[in-house]
Tab-separated table of C-alpha atoms in Angstrom:
chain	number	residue	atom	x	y	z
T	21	UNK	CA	7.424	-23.520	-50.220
T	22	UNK	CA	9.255	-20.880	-47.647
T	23	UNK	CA	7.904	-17.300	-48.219
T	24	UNK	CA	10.919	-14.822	-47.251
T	25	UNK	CA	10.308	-10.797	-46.784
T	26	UNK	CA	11.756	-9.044	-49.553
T	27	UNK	CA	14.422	-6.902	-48.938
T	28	UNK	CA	13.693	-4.469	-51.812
T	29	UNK	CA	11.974	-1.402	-50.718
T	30	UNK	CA	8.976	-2.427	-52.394
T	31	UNK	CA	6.945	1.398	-53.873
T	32	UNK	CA	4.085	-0.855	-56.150
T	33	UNK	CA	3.209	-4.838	-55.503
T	34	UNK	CA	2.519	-7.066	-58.904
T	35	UNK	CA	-1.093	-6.706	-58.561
T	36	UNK	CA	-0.758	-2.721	-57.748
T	37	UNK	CA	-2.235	-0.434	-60.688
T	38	UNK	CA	-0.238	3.288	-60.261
T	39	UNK	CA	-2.465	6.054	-61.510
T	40	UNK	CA	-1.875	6.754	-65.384
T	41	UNK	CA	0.343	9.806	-64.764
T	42	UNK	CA	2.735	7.545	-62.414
T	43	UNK	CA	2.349	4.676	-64.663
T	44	UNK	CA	3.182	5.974	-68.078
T	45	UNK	CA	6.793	7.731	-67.346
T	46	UNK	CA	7.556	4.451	-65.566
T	47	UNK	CA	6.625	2.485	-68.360
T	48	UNK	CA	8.804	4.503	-70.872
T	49	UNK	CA	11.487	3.666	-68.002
T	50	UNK	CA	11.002	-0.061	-69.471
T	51	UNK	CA	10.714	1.054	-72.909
T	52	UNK	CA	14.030	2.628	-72.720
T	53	UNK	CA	15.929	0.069	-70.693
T	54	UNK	CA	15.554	-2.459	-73.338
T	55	UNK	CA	15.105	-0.373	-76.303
T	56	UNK	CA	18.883	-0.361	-77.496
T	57	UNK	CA	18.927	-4.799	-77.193
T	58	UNK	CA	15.098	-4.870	-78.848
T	59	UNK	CA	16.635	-3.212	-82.470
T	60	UNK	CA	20.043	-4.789	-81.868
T	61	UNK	CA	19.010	-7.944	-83.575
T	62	UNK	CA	17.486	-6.473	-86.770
T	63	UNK	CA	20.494	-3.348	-87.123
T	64	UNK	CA	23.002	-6.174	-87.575
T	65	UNK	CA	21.559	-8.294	-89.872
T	66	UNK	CA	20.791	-5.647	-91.771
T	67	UNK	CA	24.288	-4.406	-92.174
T	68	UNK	CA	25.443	-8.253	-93.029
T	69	UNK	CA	22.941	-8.814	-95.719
T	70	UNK	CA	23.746	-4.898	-96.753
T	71	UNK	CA	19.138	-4.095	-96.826
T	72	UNK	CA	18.570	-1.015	-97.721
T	73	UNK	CA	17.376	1.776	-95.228
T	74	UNK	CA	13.651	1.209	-95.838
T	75	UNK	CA	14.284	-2.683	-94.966
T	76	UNK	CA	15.664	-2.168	-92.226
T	77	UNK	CA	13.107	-0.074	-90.798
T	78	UNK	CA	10.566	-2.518	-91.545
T	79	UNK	CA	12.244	-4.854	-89.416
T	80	UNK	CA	12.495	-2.393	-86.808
T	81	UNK	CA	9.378	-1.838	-86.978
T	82	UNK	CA	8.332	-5.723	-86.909
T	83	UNK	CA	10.552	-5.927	-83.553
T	84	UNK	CA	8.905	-3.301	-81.839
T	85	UNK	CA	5.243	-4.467	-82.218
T	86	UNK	CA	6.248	-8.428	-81.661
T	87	UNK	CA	8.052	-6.987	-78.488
T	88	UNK	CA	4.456	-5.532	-77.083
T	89	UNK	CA	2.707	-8.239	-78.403
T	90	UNK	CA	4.559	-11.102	-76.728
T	91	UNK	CA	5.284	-8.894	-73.535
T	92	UNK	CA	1.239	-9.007	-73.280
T	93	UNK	CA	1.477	-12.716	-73.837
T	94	UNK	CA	4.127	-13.446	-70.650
T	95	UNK	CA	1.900	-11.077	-68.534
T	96	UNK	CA	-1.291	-12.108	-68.972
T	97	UNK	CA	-1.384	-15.449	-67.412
T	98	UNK	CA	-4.087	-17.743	-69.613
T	99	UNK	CA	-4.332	-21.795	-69.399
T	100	UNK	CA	-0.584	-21.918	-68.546
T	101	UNK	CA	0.766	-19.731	-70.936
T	102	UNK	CA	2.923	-17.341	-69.421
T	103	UNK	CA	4.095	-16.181	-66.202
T	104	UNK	CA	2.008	-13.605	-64.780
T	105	UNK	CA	5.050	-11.530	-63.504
T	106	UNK	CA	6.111	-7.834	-64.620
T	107	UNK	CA	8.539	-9.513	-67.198
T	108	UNK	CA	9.402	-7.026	-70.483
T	109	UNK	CA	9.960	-9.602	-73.709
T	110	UNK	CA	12.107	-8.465	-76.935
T	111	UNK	CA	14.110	-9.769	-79.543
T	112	UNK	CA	17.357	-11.546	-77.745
T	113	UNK	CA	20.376	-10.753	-78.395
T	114	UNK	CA	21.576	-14.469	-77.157
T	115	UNK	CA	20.428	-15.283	-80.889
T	116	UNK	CA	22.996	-12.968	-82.509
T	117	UNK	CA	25.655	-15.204	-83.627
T	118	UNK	CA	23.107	-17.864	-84.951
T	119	UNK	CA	21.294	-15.576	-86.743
T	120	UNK	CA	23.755	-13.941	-88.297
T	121	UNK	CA	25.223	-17.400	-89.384
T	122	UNK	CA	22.308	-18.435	-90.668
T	123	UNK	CA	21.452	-15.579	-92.807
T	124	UNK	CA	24.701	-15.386	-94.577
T	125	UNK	CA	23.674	-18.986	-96.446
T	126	UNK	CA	19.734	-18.809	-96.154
T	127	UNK	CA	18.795	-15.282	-95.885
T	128	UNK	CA	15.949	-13.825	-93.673
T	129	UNK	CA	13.850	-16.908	-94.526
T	130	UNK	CA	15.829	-19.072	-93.377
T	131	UNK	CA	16.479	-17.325	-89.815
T	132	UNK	CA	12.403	-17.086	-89.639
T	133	UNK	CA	11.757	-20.704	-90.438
T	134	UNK	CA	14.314	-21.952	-88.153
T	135	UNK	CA	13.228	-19.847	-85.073
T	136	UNK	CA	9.363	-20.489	-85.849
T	137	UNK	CA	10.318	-23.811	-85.480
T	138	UNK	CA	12.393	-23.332	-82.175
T	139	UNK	CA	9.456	-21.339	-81.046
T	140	UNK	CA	7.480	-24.774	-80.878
T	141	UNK	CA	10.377	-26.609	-79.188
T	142	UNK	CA	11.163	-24.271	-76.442
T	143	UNK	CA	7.201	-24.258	-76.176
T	144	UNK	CA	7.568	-28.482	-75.623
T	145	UNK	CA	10.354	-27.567	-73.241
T	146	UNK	CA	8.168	-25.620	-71.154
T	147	UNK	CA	5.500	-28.487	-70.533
T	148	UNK	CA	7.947	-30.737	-69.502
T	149	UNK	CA	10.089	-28.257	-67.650
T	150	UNK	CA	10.049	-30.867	-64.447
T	151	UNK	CA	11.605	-34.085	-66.338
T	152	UNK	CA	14.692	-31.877	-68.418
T	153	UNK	CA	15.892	-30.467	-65.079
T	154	UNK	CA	18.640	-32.354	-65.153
T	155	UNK	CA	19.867	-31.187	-68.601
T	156	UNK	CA	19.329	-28.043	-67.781
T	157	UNK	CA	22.139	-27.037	-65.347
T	158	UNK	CA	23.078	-23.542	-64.112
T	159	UNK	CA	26.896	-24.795	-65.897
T	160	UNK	CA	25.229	-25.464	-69.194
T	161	UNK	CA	23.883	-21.775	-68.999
T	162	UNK	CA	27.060	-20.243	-67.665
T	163	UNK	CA	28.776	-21.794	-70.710
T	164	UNK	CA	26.281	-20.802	-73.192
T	165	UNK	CA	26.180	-17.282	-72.471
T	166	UNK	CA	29.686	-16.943	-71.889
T	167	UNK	CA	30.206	-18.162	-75.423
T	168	UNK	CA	27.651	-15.995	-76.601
T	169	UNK	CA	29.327	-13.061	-75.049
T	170	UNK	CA	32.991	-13.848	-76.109
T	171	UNK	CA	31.685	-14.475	-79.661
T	172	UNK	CA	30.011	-11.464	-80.375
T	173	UNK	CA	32.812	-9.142	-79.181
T	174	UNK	CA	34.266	-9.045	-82.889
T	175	UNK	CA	30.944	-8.203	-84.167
T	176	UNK	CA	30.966	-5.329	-82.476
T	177	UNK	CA	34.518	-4.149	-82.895
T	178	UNK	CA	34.006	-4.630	-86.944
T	179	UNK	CA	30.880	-1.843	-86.520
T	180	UNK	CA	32.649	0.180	-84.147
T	181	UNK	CA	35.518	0.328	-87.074
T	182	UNK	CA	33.715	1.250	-89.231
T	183	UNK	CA	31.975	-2.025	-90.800
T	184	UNK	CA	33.462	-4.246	-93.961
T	185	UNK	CA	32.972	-1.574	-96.366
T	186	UNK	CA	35.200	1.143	-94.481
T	187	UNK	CA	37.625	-0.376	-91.735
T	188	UNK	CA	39.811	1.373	-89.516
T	189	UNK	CA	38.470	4.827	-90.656
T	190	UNK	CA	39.586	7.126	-87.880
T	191	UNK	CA	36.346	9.124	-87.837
T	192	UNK	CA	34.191	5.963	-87.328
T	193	UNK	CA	36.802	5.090	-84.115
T	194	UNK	CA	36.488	8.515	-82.786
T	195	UNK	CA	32.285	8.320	-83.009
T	196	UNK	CA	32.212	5.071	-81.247
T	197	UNK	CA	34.810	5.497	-78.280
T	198	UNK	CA	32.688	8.415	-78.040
T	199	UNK	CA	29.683	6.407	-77.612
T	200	UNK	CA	31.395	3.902	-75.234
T	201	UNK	CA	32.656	6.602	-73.028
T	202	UNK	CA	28.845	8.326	-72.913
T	203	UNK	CA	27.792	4.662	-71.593
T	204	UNK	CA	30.632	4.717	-69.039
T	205	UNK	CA	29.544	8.267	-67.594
T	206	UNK	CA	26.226	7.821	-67.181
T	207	UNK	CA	26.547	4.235	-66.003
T	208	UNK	CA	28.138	5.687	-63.371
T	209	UNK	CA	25.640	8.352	-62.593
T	210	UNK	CA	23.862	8.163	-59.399
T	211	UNK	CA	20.479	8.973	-61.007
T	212	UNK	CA	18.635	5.635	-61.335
T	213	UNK	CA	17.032	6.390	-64.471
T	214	UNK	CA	20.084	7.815	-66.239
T	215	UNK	CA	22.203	4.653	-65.278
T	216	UNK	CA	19.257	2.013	-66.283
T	217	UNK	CA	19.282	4.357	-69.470
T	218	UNK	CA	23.065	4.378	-70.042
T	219	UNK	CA	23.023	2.484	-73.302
T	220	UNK	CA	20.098	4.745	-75.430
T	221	UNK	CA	22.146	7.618	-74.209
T	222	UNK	CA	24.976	6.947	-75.721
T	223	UNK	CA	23.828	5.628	-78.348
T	224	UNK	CA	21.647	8.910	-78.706
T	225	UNK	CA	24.982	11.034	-78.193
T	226	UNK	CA	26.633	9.039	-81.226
T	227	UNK	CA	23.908	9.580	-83.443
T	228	UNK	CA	24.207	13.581	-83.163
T	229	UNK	CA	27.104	13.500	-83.724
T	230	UNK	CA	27.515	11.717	-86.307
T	231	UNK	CA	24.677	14.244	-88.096
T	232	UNK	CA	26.749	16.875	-87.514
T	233	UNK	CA	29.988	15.003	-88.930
T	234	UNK	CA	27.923	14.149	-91.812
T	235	UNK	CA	27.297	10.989	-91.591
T	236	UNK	CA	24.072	10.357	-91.262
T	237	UNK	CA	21.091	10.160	-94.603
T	238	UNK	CA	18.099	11.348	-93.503
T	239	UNK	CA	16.575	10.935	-96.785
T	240	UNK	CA	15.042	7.505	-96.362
T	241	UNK	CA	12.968	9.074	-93.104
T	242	UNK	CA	11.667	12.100	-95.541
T	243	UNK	CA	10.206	9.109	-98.299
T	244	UNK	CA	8.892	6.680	-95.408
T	245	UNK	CA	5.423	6.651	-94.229
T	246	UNK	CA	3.843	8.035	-91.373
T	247	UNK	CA	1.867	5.245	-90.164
T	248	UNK	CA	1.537	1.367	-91.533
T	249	UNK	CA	0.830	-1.847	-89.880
T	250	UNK	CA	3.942	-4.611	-89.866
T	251	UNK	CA	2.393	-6.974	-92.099
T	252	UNK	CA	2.844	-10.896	-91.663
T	253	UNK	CA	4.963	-13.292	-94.118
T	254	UNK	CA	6.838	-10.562	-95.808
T	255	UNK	CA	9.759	-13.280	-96.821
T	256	UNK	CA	9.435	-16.677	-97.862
T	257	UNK	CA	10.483	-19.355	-95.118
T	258	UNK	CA	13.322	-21.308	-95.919
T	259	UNK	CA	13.308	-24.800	-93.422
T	260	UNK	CA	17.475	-25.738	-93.232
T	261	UNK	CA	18.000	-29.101	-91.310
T	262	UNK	CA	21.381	-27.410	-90.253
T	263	UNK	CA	19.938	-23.890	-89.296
T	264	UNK	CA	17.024	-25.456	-87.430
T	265	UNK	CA	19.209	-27.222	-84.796
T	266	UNK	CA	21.431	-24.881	-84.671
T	267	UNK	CA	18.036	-22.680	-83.370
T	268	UNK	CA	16.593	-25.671	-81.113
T	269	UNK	CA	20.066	-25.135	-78.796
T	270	UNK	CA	19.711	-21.324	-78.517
T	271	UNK	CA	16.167	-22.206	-77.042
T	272	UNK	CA	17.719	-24.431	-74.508
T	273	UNK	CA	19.638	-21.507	-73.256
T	274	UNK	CA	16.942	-18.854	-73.750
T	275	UNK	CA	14.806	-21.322	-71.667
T	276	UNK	CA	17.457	-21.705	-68.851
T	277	UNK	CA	17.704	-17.492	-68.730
T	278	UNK	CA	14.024	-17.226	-68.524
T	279	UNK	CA	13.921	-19.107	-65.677
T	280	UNK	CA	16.731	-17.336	-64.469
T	281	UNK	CA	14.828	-13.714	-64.480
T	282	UNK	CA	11.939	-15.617	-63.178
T	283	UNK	CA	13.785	-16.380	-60.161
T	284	UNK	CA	15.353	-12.929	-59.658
T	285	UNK	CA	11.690	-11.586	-60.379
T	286	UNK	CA	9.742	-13.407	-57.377
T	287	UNK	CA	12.998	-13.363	-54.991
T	288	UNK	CA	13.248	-9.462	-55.314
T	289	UNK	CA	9.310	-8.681	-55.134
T	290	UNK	CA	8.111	-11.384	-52.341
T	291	UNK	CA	11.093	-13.060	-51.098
T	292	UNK	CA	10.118	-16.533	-52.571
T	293	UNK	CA	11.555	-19.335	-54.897
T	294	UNK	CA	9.221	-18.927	-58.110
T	295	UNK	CA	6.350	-21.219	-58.381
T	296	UNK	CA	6.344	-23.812	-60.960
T	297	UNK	CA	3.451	-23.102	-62.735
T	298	UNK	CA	5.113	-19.783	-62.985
T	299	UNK	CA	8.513	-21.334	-64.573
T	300	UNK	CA	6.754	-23.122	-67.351
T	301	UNK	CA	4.197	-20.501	-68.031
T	302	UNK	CA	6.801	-18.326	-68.549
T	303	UNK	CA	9.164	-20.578	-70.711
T	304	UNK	CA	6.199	-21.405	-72.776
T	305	UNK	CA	5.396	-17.674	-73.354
T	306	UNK	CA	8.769	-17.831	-74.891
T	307	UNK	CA	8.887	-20.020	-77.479
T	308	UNK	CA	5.068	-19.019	-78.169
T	309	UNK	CA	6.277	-15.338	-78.229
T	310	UNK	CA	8.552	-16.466	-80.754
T	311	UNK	CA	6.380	-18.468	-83.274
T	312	UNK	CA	4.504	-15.803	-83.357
T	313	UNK	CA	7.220	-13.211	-84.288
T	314	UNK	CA	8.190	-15.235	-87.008
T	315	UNK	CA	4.853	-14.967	-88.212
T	316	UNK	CA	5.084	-10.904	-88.115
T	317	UNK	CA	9.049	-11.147	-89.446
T	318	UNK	CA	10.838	-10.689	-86.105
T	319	UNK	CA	13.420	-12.581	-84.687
T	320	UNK	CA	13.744	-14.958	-81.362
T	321	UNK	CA	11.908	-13.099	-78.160
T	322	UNK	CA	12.832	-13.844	-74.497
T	323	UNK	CA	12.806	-12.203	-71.220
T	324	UNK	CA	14.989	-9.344	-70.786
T	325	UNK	CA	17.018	-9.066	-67.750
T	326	UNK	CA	18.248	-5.493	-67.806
T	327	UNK	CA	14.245	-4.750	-67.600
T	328	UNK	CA	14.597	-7.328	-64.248
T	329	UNK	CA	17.142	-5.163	-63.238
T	330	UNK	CA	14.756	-1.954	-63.536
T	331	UNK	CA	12.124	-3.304	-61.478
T	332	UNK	CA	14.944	-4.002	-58.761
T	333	UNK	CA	16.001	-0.952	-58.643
T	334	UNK	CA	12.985	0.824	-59.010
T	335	UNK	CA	10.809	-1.044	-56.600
T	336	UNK	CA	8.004	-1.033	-59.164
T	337	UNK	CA	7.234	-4.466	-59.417
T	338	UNK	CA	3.995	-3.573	-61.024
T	339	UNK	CA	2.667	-5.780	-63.942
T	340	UNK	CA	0.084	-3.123	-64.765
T	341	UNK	CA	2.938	-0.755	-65.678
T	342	UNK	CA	4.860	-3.018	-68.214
T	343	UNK	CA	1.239	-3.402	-70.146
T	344	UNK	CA	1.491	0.039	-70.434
T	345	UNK	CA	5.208	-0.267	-71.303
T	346	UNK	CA	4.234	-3.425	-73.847
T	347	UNK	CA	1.235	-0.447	-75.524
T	348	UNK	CA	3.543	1.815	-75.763
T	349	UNK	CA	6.090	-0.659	-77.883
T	350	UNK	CA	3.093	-1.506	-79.995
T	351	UNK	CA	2.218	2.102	-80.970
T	352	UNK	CA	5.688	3.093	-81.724
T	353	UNK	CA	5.644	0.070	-84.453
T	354	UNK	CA	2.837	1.589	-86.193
T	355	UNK	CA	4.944	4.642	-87.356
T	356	UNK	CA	7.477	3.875	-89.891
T	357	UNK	CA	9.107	6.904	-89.592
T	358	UNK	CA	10.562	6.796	-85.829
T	359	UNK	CA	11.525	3.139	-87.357
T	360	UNK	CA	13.573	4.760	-90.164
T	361	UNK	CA	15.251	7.380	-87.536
T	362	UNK	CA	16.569	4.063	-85.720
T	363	UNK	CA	17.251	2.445	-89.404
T	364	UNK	CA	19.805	5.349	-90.745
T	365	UNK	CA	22.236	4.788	-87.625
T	366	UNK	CA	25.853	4.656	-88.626
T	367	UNK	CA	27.471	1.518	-87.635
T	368	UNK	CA	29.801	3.314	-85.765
T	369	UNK	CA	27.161	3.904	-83.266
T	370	UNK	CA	25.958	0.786	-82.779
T	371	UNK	CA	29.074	-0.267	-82.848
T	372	UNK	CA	30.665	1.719	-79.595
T	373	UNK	CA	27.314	0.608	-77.387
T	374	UNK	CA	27.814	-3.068	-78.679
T	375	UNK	CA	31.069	-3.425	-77.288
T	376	UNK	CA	29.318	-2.566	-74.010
T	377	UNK	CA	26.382	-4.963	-74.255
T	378	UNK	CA	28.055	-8.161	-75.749
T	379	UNK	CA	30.946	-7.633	-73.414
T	380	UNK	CA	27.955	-7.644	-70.563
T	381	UNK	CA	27.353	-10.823	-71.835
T	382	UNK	CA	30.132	-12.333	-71.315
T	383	UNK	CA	30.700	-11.457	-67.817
T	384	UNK	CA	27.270	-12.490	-66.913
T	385	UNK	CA	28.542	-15.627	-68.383
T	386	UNK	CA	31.208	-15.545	-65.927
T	387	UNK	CA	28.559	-14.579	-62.818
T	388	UNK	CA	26.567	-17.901	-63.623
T	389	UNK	CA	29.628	-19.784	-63.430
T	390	UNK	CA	30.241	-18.492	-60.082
T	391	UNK	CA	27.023	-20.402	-59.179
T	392	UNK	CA	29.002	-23.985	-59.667
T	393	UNK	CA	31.371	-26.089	-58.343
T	394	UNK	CA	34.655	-25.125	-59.596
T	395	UNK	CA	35.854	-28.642	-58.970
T	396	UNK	CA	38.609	-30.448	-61.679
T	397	UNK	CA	35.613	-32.419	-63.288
T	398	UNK	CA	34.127	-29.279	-63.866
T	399	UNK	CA	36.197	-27.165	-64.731
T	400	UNK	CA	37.476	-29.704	-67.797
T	401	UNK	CA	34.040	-29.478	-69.014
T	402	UNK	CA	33.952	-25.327	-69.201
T	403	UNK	CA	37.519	-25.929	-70.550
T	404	UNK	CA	36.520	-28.435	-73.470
T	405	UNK	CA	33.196	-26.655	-73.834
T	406	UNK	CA	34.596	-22.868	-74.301
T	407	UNK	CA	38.308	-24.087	-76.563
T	408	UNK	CA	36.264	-26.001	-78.810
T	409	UNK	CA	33.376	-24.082	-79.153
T	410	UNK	CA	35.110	-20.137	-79.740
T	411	UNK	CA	37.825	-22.237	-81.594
T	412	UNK	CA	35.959	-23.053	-84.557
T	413	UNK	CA	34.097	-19.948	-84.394
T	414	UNK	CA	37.263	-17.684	-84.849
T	415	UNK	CA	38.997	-20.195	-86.790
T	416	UNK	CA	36.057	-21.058	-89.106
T	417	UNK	CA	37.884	-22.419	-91.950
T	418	UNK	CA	38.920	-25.362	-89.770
T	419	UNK	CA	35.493	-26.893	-90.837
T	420	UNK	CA	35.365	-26.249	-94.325
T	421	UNK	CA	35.853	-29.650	-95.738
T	422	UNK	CA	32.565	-30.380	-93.715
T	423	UNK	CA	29.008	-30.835	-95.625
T	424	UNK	CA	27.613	-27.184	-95.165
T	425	UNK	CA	24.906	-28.050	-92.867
T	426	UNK	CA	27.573	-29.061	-90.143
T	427	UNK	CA	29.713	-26.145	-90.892
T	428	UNK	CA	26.696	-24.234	-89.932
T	429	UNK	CA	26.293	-25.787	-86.641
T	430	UNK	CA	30.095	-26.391	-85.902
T	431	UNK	CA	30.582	-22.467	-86.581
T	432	UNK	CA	27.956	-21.204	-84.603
T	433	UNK	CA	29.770	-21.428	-81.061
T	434	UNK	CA	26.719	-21.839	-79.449
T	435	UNK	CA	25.824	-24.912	-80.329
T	436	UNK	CA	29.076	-26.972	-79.606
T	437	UNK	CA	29.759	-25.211	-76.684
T	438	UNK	CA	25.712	-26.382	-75.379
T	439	UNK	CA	26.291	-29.990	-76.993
T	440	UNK	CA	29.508	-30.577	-75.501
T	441	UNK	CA	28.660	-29.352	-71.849
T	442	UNK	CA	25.477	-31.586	-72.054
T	443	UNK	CA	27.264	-34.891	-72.650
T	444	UNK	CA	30.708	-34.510	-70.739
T	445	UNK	CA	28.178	-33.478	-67.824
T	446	UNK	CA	26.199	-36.405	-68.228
T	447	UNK	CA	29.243	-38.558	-69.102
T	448	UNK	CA	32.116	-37.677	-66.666
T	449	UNK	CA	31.436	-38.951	-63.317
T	450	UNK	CA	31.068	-36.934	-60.328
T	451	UNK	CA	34.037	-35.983	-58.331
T	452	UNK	CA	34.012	-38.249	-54.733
């Protein structure tokens, strides 16, 4: 394999161990980077399935401590499980628009069954990483995310808007262009850490002032507890045949972005392809990662690439100091109260720093497209793929004379848009 010089200043190697006082502010540099995407997940379904305020802070809570638990678990490399780089794990956001369409028709249970189970497949994937290369094609993730991207955009305009129960309120509009135009600023700031921190900040803005308009209860944070343990199996699992392979696709993607940070990982910090012991380690700390979320009531964890993006910049490329950053996860799960201060946001405010992150999303999806071809035969797959797929996910009634299972699937925009780039790729010949 050709070794390359890295052309990132490089301040800590992957086997360096900063001193604690170095260590821990870097650490909370991770923490913070992926801390809005890590409670993303749990917010929304908890404003679809209307739970109340001490619900949703239990789930916070139960994707904080999976988080560090599974972060541990791609670190620490162990008998092929994981990929012994300075990856950060947490609850993806790729999983957004399955989830939510799976909870409206089988609740919580239902998301947790079907992603324990997609846990185990993206596990399978991993150990036989080498033979599904070919399915596995930088177009099939360009498409996938892309759709993901395009798909959650309305999510996050319904919050910003105020949410079902209250659209087009004028005061929710003002709270999150407010919030959007925080993220802007200090995107834009030269300051490393303020920039890689540009989403918590505005999302911090938002929620103060949104106490001072009123709007926020803090009355659920008053009766919570100080400290408790996320305990396992709080909801019964519910095992959908429709919900379950609508899951299995997500983990194809999930397991095609993996390997995508992987890459950007060992190409920033050594100036080398990554190894593939590394790629399937890795992929199977995914889907391991998330069986064993399900098990503590948290949703899908991957490898988050904003947290990629942090070691870039940094130069940190330290594993020692995302264990700390993976502790530090863990211990704020044990205190339900900092869960409940995350729990009583207004929609509003998740709302303004969603429009920034799903809208990420979707250009990313673009940037991986960028990596292809754009010849005719390929560019009637992303065609095909992206019409058909955001099609009947706007226009969901389309499928409603469909058994429910396949509406499910049909509606989910990810799936269609993975199943129809995998066949027309395999199916259309190659351009001469």
């Amino acid at each position: 394999m050709k070794e390359n010089k890295s052309k990132i200043n490089i301040i800590y190697g992957i086997e360096d161990k900063p001193v604690l006082s170095k260590a821990v502010p870097l650490a909370f540099q991770h923490v913070l980077a992926m801390f809005a995407g890590n409670i993303t997940v749990p917010l929304l379904l908890s404003a679809l399935l209307v739970l109340s305020k001490q619900e949703t802070a239990f789930l916070i809570q139960c994707a904080l401590f999976t988080a560090g638990i599974t972060t541990f678990i791609q670190i620490i490399r162990y008998k092929g499980i994981g990929s012994g780089l300075p990856i950060v794990m947490g609850t993806s956001n790729a999983f957004i628009p399955v989830v939510l369409a799976i909870a409206k028709t089988s609740g919580i249970g239902g998301v947790l069954g079907a992603g324990f189970i997609g846990g185990l497949f993206e596990i399978f994937i991993g150990k036989n990483l080498s033979r599904l290369k070919r399915f596995l094609t930088p177009m099939l993730s360009g498409v996938v995310v892309l759709t993901i991207g395009i798909t959650l955009i309305p999510v996050a305009i319904r919050q910003a808007a105020g949410g079902n129960t209250d659209m087009g309120n004028l005061r929710s509009i003002l709270v999150s262009s407010i919030v959007l135009v925080t993220i802007i600023i200090f995107n834009q700031n030269k300051n490393k850490f303020l920039k890689s921190s540009s989403i918590l900040l505005g999302l911090m803005v938002g929620y103060i002032i949104s106490f001072f308009m009123g709007e926020v209860d803090i009355s659920p944070v008053i009766e919570s507890n100080w400290v408790s343990m996320p305990r396992p199996f709080a909801y019964k699992w519910i095992f959908e045949p429709g919900a379950v392979i609508a899951m299995l696709f997500m983990y194809i993607a999930t397991s095609i972005e993996t390997i995508g940070d992987i890459s950007a990982l060992t190409i920033g910090a050594e100036g080398r392809e990554p190894r593939n012991e590394e790629m399937s380690g890795g992929v199977i700390a995914d889907g391991l990662g998330s069986s064993l979320a399900a098990l503590f009531n948290g949703f899908p964890n991957t490898s988050y690439t904003q947290n990629i993006g942090v070691v870039s910049l940094t130069g940190v490329f330290s594993r020692h100091v995302v264990k700390i950053g993976g502790i530090i996860l863990i211990i704020l799960s044990l205190f339900p109260k900092f869960a409940s201060l995350i729990a009583i946001m207004p929609e509003p405010v998740l709302g303004g720093a969603a429009i920034a992150m799903f809208s990420m999303i979707a250009v990313t999806g673009i940037s991986l497209l960028q990596n292809i071809e754009l010849n005719s035969r390929n560019i009637l797959i992303i065609t095909v793929s992206l019409g058909l797929s955001i099609g009947l996910n706007l226009v969901p009634e389309a499928t409603q004379q469909l058994p429910a299972n396949l509406q499910l699937i049909l509606r989910s925009g990810v799936v269609p848009s993975a199943l129809i780039t995998m066949v027309l790729d395999v199916v259309l010949p190659e351009n001469q």
